[in-house]
Backbone as a ProteinNet text record, in pm:
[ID]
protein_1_A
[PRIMARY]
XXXXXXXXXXXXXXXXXXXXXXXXXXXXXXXXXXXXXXXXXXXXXXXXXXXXXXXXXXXXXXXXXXXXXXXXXXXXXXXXXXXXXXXXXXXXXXXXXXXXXXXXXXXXXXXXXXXXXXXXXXXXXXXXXXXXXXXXXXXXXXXXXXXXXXXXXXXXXXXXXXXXXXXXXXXXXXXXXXXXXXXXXXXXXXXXXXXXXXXXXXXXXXXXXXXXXXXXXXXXXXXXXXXXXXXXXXXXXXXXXXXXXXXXXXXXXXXXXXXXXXXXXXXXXXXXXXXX
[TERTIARY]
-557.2	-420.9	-413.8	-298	-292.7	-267	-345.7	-359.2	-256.2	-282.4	-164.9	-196	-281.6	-311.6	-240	-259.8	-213.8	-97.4	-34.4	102.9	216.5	182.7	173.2	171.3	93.6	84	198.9	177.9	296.5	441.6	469	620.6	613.6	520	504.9	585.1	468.1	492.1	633.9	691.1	820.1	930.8	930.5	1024.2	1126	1000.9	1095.1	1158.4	1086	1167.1	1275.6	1312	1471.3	1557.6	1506.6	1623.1	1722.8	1865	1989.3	2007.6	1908.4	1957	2070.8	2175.2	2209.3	2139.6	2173.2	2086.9	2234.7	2186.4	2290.1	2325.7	2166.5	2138.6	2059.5	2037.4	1879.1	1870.8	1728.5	1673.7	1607	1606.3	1505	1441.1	1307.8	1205	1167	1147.3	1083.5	1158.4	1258.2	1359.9	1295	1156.6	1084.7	1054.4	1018.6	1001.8	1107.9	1226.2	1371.3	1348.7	1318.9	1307.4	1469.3	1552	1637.9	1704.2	1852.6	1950.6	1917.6	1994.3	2065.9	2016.9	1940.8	1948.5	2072.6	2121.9	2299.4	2360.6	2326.4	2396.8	2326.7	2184.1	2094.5	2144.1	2140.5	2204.5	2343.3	2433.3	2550.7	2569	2531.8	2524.3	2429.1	2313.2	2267.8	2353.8	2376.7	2435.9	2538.2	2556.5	2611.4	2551.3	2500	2422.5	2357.8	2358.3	2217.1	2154.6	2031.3	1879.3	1868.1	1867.1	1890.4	1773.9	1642.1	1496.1	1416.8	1269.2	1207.1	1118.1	1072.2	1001.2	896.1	793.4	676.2	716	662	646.2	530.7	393.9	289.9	257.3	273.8	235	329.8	427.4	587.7	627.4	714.8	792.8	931.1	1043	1204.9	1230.2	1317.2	1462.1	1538.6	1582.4	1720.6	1822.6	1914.7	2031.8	2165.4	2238.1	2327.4	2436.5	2414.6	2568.7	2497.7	2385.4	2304.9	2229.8	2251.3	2159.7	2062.9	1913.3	1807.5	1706.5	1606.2	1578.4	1382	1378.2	1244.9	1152.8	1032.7	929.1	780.9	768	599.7	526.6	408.4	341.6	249.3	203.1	118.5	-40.9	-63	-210.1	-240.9	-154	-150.5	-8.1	97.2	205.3	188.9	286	268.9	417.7	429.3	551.5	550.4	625.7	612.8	780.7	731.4	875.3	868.7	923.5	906	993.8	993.1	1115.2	1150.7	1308.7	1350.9	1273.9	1215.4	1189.7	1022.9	968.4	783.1	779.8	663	664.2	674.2	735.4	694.7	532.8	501.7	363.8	399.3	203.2	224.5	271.3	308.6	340.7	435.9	550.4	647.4	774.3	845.2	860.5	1014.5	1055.5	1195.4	1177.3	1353.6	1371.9	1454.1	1461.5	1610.8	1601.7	1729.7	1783.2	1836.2	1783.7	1857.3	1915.7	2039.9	2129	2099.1	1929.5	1884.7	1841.6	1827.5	1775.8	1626.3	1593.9	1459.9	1418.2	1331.6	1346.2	1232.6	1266.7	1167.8	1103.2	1010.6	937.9	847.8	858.5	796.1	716.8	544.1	503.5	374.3	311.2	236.3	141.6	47.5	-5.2	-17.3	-7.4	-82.8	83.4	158.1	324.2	374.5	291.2	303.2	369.8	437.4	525.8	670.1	708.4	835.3	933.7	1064.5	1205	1279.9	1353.1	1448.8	1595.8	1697.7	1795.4	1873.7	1889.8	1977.5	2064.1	2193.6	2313.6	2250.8	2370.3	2364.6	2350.9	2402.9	2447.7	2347.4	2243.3	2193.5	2026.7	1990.9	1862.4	1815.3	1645	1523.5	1457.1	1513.7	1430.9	1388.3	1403.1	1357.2	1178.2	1171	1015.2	915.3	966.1	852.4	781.6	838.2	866.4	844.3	970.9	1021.8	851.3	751.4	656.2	587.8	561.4	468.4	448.2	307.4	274.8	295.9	267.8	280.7	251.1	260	185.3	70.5	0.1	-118.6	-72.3	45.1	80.7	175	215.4	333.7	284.1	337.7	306.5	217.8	279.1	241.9	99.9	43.3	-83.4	-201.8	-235.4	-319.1	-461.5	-492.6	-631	-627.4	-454.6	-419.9	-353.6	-252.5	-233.8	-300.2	-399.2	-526.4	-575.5	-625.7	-749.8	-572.8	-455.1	-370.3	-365.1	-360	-345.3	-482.4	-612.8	-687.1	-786.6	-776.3	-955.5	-979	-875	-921.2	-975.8	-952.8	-953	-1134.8	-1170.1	-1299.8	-1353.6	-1255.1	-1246.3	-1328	-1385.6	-1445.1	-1369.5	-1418.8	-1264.7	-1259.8	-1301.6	-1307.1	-1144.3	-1162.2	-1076.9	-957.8	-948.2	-871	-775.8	-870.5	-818.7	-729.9	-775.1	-649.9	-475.3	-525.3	-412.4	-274	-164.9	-58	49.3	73	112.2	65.5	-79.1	-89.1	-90.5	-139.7	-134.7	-70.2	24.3	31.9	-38.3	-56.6	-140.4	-256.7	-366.1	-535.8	-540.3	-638	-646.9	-792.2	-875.8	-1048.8	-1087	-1073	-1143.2	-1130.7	-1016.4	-1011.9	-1070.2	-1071.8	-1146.5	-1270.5	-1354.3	-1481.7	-1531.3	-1415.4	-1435.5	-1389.3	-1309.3	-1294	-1346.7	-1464.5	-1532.4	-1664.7	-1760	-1807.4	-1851	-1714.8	-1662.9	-1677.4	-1663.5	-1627.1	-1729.4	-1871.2	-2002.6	-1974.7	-1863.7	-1879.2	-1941	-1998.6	-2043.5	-1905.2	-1902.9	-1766.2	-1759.2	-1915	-1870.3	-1860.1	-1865.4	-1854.6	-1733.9	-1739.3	-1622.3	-1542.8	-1389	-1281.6	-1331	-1376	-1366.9	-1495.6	-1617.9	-1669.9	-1693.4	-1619.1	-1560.4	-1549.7	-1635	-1619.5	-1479	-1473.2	-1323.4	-1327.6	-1465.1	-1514.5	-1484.9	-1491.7	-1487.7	-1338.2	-1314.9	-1130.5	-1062.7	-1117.7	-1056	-1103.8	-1220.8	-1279.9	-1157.2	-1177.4	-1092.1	-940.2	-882.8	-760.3	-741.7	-819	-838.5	-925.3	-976.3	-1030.4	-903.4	-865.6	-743.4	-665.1	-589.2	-506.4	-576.3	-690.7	-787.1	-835.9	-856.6	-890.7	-867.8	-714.7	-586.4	-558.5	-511.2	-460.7	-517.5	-729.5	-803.7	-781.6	-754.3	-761.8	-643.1	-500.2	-392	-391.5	-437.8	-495.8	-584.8	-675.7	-773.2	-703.9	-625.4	-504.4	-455.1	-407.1	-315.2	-274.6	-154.8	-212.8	-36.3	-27.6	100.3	160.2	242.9	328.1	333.1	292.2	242.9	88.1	4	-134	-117.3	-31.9	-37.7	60.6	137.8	192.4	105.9	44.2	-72.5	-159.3	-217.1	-302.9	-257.2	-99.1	-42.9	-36.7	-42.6	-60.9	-181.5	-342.3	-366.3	-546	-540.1	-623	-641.6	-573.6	-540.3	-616.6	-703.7	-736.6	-883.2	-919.6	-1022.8	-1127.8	-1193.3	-1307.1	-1432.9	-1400.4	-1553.7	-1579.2	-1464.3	-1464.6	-1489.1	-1548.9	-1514.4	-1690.3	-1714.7	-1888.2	-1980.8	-1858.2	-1908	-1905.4	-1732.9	-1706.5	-1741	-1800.6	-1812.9	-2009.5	-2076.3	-2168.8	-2304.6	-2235.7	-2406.7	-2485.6	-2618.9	-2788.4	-2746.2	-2720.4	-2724.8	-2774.4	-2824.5	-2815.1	-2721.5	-2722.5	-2586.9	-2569.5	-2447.9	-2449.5	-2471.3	-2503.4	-2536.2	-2669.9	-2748.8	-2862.4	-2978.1	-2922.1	-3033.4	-3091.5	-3019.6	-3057.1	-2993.3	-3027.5	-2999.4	-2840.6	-2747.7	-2588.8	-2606.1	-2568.5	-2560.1	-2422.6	-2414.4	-2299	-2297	-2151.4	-2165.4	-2024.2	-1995	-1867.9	-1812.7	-1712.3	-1637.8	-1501.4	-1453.5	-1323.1	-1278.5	-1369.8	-1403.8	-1384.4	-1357.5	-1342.6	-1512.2	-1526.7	-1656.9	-1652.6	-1756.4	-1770.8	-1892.3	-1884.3	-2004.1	-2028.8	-2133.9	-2167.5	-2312.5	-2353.5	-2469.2	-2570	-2668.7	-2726.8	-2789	-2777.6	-2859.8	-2721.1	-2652.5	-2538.4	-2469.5	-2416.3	-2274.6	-2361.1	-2511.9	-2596	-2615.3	-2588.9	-2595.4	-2474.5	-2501.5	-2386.4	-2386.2
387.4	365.8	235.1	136	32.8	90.1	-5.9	32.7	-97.9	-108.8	-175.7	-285.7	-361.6	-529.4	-551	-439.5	-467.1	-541.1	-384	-348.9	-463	-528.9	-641.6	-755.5	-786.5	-910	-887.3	-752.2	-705.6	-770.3	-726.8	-767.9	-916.2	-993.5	-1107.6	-1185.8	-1176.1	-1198.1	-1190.4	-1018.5	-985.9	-1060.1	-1087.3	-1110.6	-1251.1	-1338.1	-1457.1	-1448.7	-1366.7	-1400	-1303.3	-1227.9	-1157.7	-1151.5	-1215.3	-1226.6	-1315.1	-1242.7	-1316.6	-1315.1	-1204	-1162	-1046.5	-1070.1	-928.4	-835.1	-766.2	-638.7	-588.7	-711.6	-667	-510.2	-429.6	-297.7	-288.5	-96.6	-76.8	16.9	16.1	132	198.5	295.9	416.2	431.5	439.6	473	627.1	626.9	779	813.7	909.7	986.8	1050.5	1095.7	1156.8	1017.1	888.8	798.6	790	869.8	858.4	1021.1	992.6	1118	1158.7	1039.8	1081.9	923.8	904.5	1097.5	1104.1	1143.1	1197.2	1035.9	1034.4	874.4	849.7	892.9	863.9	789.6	806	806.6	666.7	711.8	549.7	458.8	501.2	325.6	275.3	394.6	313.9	296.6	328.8	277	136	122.7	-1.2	-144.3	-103.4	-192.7	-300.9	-393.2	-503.6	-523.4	-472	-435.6	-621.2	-679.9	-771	-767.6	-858.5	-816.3	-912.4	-870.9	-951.7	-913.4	-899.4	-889.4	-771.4	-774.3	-674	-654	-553.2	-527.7	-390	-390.4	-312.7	-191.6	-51.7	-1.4	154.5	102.6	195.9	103.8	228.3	182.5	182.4	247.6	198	90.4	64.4	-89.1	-56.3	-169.1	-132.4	-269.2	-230.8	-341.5	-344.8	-429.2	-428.2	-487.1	-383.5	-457.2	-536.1	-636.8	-699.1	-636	-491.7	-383.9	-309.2	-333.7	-194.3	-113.1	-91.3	15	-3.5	50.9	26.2	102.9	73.3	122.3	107.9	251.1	288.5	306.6	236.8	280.5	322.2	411.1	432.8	405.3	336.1	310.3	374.6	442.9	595.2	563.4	609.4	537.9	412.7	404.9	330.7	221.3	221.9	163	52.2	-69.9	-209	-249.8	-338.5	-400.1	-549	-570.4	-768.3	-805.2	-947.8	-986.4	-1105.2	-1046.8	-1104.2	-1161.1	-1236.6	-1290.1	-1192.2	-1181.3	-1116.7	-1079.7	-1184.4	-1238.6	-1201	-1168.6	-1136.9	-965	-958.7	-830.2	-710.1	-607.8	-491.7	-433.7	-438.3	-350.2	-215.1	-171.8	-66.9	58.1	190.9	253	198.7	118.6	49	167.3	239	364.3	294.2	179.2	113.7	-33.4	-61.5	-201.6	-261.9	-286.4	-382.2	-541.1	-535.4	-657.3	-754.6	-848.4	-929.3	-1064.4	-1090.1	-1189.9	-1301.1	-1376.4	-1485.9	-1494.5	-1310.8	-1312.7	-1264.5	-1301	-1214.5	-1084.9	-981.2	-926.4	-798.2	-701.6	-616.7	-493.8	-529.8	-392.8	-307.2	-203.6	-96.4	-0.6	-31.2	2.4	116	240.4	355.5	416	421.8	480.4	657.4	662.1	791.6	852.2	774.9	801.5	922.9	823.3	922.4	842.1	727.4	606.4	720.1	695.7	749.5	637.3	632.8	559.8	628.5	606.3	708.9	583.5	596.7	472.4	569.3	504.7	536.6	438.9	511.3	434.5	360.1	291.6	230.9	320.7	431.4	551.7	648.5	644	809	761	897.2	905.1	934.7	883	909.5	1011.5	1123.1	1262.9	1272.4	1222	1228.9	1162.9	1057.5	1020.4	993.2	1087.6	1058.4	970.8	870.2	727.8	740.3	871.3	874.7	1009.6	974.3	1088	1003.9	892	745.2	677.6	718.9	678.2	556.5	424.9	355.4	247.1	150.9	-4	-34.5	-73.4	-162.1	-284	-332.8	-473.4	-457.9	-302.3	-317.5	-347.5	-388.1	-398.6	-307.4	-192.9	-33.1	-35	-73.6	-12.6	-26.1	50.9	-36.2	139.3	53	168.4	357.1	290.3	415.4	502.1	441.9	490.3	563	502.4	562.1	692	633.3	779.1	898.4	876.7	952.4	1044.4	1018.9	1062.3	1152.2	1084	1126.2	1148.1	1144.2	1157.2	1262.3	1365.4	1535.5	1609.6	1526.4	1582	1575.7	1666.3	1696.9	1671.8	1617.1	1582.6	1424.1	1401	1295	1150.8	1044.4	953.7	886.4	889.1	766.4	855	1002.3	1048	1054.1	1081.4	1008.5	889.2	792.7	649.8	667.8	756.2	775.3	851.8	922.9	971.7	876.5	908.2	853.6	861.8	966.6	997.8	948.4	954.7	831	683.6	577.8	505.2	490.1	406.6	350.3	258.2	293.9	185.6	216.3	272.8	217	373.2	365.2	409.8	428	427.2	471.4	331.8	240.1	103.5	27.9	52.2	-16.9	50.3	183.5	303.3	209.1	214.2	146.4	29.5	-96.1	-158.5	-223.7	-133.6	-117.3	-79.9	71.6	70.5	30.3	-34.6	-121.8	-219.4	-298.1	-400.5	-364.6	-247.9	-170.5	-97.7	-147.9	-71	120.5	176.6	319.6	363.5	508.7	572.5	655.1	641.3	716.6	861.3	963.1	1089.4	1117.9	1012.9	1062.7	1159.3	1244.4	1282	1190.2	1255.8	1168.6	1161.6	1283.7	1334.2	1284.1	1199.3	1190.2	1034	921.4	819.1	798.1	677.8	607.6	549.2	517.8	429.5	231	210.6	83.5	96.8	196.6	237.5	205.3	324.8	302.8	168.8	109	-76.5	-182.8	-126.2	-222.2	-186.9	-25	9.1	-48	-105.7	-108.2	-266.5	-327.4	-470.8	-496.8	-366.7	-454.3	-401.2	-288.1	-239.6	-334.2	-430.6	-480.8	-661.6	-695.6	-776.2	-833.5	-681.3	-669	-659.6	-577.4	-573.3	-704.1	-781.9	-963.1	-996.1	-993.3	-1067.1	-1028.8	-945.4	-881.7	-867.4	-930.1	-1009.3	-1126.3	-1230	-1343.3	-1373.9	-1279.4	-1319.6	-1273.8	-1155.3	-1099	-1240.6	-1341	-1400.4	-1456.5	-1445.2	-1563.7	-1573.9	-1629.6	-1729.3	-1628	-1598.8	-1542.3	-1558.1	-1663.5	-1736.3	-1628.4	-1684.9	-1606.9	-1397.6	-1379.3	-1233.4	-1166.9	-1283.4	-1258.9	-1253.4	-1356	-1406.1	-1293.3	-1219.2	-1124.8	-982.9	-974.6	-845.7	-747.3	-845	-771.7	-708.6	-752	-590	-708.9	-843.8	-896.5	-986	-954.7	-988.9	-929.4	-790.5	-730.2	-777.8	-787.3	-791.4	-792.4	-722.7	-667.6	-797.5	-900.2	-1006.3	-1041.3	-1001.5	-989.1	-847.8	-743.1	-643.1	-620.8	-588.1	-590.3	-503	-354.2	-260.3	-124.6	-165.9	-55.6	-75.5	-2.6	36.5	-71.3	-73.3	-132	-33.6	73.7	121.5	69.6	78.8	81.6	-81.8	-177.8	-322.2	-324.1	-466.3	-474.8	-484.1	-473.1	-521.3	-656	-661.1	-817	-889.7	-787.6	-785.9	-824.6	-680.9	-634.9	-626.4	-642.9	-603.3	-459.7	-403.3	-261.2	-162.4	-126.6	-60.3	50.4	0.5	41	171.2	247.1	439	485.1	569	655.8	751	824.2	980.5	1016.2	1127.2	1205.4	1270.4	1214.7	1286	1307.5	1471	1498.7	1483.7	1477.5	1476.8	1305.2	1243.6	1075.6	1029	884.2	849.5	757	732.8	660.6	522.1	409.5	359.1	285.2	274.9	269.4	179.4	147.1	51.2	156.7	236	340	266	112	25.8	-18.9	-43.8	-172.6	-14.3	88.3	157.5	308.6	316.1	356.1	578.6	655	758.2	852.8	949.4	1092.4	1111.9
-526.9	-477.9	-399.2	-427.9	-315.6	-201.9	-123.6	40.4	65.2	228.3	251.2	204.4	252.3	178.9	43.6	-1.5	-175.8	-157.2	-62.5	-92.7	-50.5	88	161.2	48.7	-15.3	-128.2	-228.6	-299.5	-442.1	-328.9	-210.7	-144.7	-131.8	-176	-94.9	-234.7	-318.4	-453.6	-525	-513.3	-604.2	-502.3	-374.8	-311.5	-299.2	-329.9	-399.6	-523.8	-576.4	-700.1	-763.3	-648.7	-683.8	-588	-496.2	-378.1	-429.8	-350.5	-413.7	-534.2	-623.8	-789.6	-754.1	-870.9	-879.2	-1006.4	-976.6	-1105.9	-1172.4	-1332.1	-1438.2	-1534.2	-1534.7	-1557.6	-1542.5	-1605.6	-1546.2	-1704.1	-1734.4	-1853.5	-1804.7	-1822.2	-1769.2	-1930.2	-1896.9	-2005.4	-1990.7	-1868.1	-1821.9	-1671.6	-1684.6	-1589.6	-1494.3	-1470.8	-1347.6	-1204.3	-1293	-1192.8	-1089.4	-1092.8	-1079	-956.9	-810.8	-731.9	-670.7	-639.8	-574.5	-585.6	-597.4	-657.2	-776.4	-912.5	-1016	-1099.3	-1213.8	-1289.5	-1296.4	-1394.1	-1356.7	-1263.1	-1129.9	-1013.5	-983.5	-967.4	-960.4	-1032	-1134.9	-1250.6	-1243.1	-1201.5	-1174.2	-1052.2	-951.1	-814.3	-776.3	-875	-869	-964	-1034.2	-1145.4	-1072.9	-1041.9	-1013	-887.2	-802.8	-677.9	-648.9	-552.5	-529.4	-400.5	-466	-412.7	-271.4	-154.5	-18.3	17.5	35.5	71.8	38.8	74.1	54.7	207	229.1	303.5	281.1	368.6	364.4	463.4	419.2	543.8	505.6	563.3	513.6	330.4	283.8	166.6	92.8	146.7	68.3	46.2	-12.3	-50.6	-46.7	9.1	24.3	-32.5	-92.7	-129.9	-120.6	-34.8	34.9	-11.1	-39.9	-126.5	-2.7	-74.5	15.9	72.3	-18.3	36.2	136.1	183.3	290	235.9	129.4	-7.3	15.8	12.3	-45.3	-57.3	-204.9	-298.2	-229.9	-222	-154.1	-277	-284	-356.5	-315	-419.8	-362.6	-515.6	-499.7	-642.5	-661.9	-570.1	-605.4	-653.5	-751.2	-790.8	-902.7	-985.5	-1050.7	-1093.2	-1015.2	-1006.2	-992.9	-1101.3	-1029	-1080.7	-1027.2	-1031.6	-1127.9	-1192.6	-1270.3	-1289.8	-1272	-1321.9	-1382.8	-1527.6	-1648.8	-1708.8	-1789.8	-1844.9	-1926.5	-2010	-2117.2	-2219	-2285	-2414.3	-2390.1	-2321.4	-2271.1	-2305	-2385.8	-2397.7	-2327.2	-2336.8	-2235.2	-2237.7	-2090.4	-2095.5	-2148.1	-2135.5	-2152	-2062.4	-2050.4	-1953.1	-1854.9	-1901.5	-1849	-1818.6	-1735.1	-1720	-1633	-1619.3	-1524.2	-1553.7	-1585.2	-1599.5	-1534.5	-1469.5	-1386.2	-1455.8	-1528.7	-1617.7	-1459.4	-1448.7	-1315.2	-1379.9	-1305.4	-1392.5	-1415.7	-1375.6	-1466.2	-1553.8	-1655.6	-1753.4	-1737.7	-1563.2	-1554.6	-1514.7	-1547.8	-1571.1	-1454.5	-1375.9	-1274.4	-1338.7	-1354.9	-1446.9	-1343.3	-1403.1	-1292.1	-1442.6	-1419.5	-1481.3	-1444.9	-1485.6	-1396.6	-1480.5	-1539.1	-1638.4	-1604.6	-1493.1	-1446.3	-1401.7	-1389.3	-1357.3	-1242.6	-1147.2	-993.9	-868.4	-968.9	-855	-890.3	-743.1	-731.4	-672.1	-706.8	-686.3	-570.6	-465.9	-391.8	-387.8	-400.1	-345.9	-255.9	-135	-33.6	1.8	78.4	91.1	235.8	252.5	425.9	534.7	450.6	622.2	607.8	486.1	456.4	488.2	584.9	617.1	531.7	537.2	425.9	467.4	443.2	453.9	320.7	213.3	72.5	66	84	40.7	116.5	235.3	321.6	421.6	432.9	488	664.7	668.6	832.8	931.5	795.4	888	884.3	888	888.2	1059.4	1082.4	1208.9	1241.9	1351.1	1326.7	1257	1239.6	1157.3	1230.7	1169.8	1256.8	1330.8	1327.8	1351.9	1424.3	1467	1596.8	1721.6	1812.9	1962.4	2064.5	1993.5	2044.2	2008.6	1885.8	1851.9	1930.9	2063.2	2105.6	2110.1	2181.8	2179	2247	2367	2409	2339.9	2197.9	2103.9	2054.6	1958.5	1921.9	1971.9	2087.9	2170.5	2212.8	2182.8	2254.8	2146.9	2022	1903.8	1830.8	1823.4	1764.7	1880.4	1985.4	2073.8	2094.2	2068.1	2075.6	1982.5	1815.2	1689.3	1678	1602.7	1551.8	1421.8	1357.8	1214.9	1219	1137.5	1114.7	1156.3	1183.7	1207.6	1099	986.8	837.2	823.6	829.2	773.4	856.5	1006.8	1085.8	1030.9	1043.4	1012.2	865.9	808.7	668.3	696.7	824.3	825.9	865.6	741.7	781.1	859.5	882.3	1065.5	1150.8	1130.5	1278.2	1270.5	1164.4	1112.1	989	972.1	820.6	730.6	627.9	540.3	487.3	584.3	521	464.7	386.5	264.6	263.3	168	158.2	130.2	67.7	79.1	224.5	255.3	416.5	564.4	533.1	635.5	632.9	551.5	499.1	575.6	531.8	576	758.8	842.9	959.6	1007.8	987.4	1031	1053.2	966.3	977.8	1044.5	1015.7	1135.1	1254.2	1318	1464.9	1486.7	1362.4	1412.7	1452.7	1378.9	1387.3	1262.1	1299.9	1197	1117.1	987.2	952.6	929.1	978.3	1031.3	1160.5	1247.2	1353.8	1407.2	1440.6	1524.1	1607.1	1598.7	1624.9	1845	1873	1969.9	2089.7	1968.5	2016.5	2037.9	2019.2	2056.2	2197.1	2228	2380.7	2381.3	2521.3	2536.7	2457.4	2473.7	2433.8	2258.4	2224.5	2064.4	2055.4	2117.7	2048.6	2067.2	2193.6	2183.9	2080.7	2031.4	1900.1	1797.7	1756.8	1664.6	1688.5	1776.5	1826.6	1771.3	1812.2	1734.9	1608.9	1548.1	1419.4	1312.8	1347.1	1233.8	1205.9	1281.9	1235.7	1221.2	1242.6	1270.6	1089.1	1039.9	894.4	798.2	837.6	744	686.5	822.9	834.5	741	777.9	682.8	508.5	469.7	361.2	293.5	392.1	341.6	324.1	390	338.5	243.3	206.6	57.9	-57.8	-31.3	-169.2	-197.8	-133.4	-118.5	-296.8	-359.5	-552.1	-542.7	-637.8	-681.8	-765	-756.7	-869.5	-1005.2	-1014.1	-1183.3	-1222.8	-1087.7	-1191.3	-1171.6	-1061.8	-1030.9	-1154.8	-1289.3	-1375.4	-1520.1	-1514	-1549.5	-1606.4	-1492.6	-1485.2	-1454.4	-1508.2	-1514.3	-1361.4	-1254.9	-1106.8	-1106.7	-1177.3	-1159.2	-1079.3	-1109.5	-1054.9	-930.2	-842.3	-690.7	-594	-627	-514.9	-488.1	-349	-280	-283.8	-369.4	-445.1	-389.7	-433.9	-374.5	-236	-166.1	42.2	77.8	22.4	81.9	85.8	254.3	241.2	284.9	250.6	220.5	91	90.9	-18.5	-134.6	-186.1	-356.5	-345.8	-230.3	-216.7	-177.3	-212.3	-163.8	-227.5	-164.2	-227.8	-244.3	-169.6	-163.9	-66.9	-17.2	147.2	225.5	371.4	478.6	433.4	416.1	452.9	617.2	723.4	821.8	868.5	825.1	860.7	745	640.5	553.9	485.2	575.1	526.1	423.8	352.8	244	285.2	219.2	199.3	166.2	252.8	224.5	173.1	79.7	72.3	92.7	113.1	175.9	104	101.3	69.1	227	226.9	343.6	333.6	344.3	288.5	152.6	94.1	-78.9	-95.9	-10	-42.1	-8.3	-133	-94	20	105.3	181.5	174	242	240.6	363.8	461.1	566.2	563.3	689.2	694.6	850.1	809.3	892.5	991.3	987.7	1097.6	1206.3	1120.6	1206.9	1276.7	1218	1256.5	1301.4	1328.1	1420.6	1335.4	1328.3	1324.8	1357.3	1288.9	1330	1441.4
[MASK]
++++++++++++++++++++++++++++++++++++++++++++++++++++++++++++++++++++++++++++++++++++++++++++++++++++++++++++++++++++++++++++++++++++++++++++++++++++++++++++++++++++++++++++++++++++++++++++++++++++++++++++++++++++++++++++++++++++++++++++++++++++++++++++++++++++++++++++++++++++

């Protein structure tokens, strides 16, 4: 699933290039991508509609239309977004089309088809997708370490898995757990509970410390993230722990461990981020 970095880059990317479009129609390929309201209702309530920004929030994505409208997405595990010209073939598993009036074209494509759509008016709360149970950002003001230890320093649950929860945080996901902690020299079974105060202030500055970094290496042009069908932007050669066991640290040298925690895999360094 994109974590936030992704998600952060896909808004960075689609956002120049439909702002101030209007959306001439829409095709629905597949009517489930469609959570709320009625397709019906979606296509003619979007239809002459235009596109005044996008923004992030967690792992969601919004588009903000110029009437107040806007159109909440989640891309789930395999969701990506392109914007293509007319005349460029449709991918595969292409499941939403928004025709925009330069002729170019917003595809919303899912193989596994677990991205969901919500459009809300100006006046209507998002009790629909989940959005409004989203802890905070890593990048608000608030996030600081008293946050943190206020939220999780009682819990007994591991903190890799902590750090996933989206109620308390928005965004990180199992590749970024990984690599935050790490960074912050924790072990990722440790208990939430059993965290020094010196811990939770590392964690307080590497969360949003790493995120940053890992929005800046996503970083590509709209040409090659078209190029390469959105799907070759992610992180994968900066990341210097996940998906690395049985390598060395890039630290220490010592042989990259994995573990299963909460049925998610983990990968850790038993020298740098010390023991259970």
């Amino acid at each position: 699933m994109p974590e936030l970095p992704e998600v952060e880059t896909i808004k960075r990317v689609i956002e120049s290039q439909i702002q101030r479009l209007a959306i001439d129609r829409i095709t629905v390929h597949h009517t489930d991508v469609i959570a709320h309201p009625t397709v019906d209702e979606f296509c003619q309530r979007l239809t002459g509609q235009r596109c005044s920004a996008m923004s992030r929030r967690g792992k969601y994505l919004i588009i903000h239309l110029c009437s107040g409208d806007r159109i909440v997405l989640h891309l789930r595990m395999t969701g990506c977004l392109l914007v293509t010209s007319k005349d460029d073939p449709i991918e595969k598993y292409t499941h939403l089309v928004f025709h925009l009036e330069n002729g170019k074209e917003l595809h919303f494509s899912d193989m596994r088809r677990f991205g969901r759509f919500w459009l809300l008016d100006n006046e209507e709360a998002d009790t629909y997708s989940g959005i409004h149970k989203l802890g905070l950002e890593p990048f608000d003001p608030n996030f600081t370490a008293a946050y943190l230890s206020g939220k999780l320093a009682k819990r007994k649950k591991a903190i890799k898995q902590c750090l996933m929860e989206q109620s308390v945080i928005a965004g990180i996901g199992n590749i970024y757990s990984d690599e935050i902690l790490f960074t912050a020299k924790i072990h990722p079974t440790r208990s939430a509970n059993s965290l020094t105060a010196s811990e939770w202030e590392r964690l307080a500055v590497m969360i949003p410390e790493r995120l940053s970094y890992f929005i800046q290496t996503n970083a590509i042009t709209p040409e090659d993230y078209l190029r390469t069908k959105g799907k070759e932007y992610r992180n994968t050669p900066f990341l210097q722990v996940y998906g690395h066991d049985g390598q060395p640290c890039p630290c220490c040298g010592t042989t990259l461990c994995r573990t299963v925690i909460g049925g998610r895999s983990s990968v850790f360094c038993p020298q740098c981020q010390g023991n259970h």
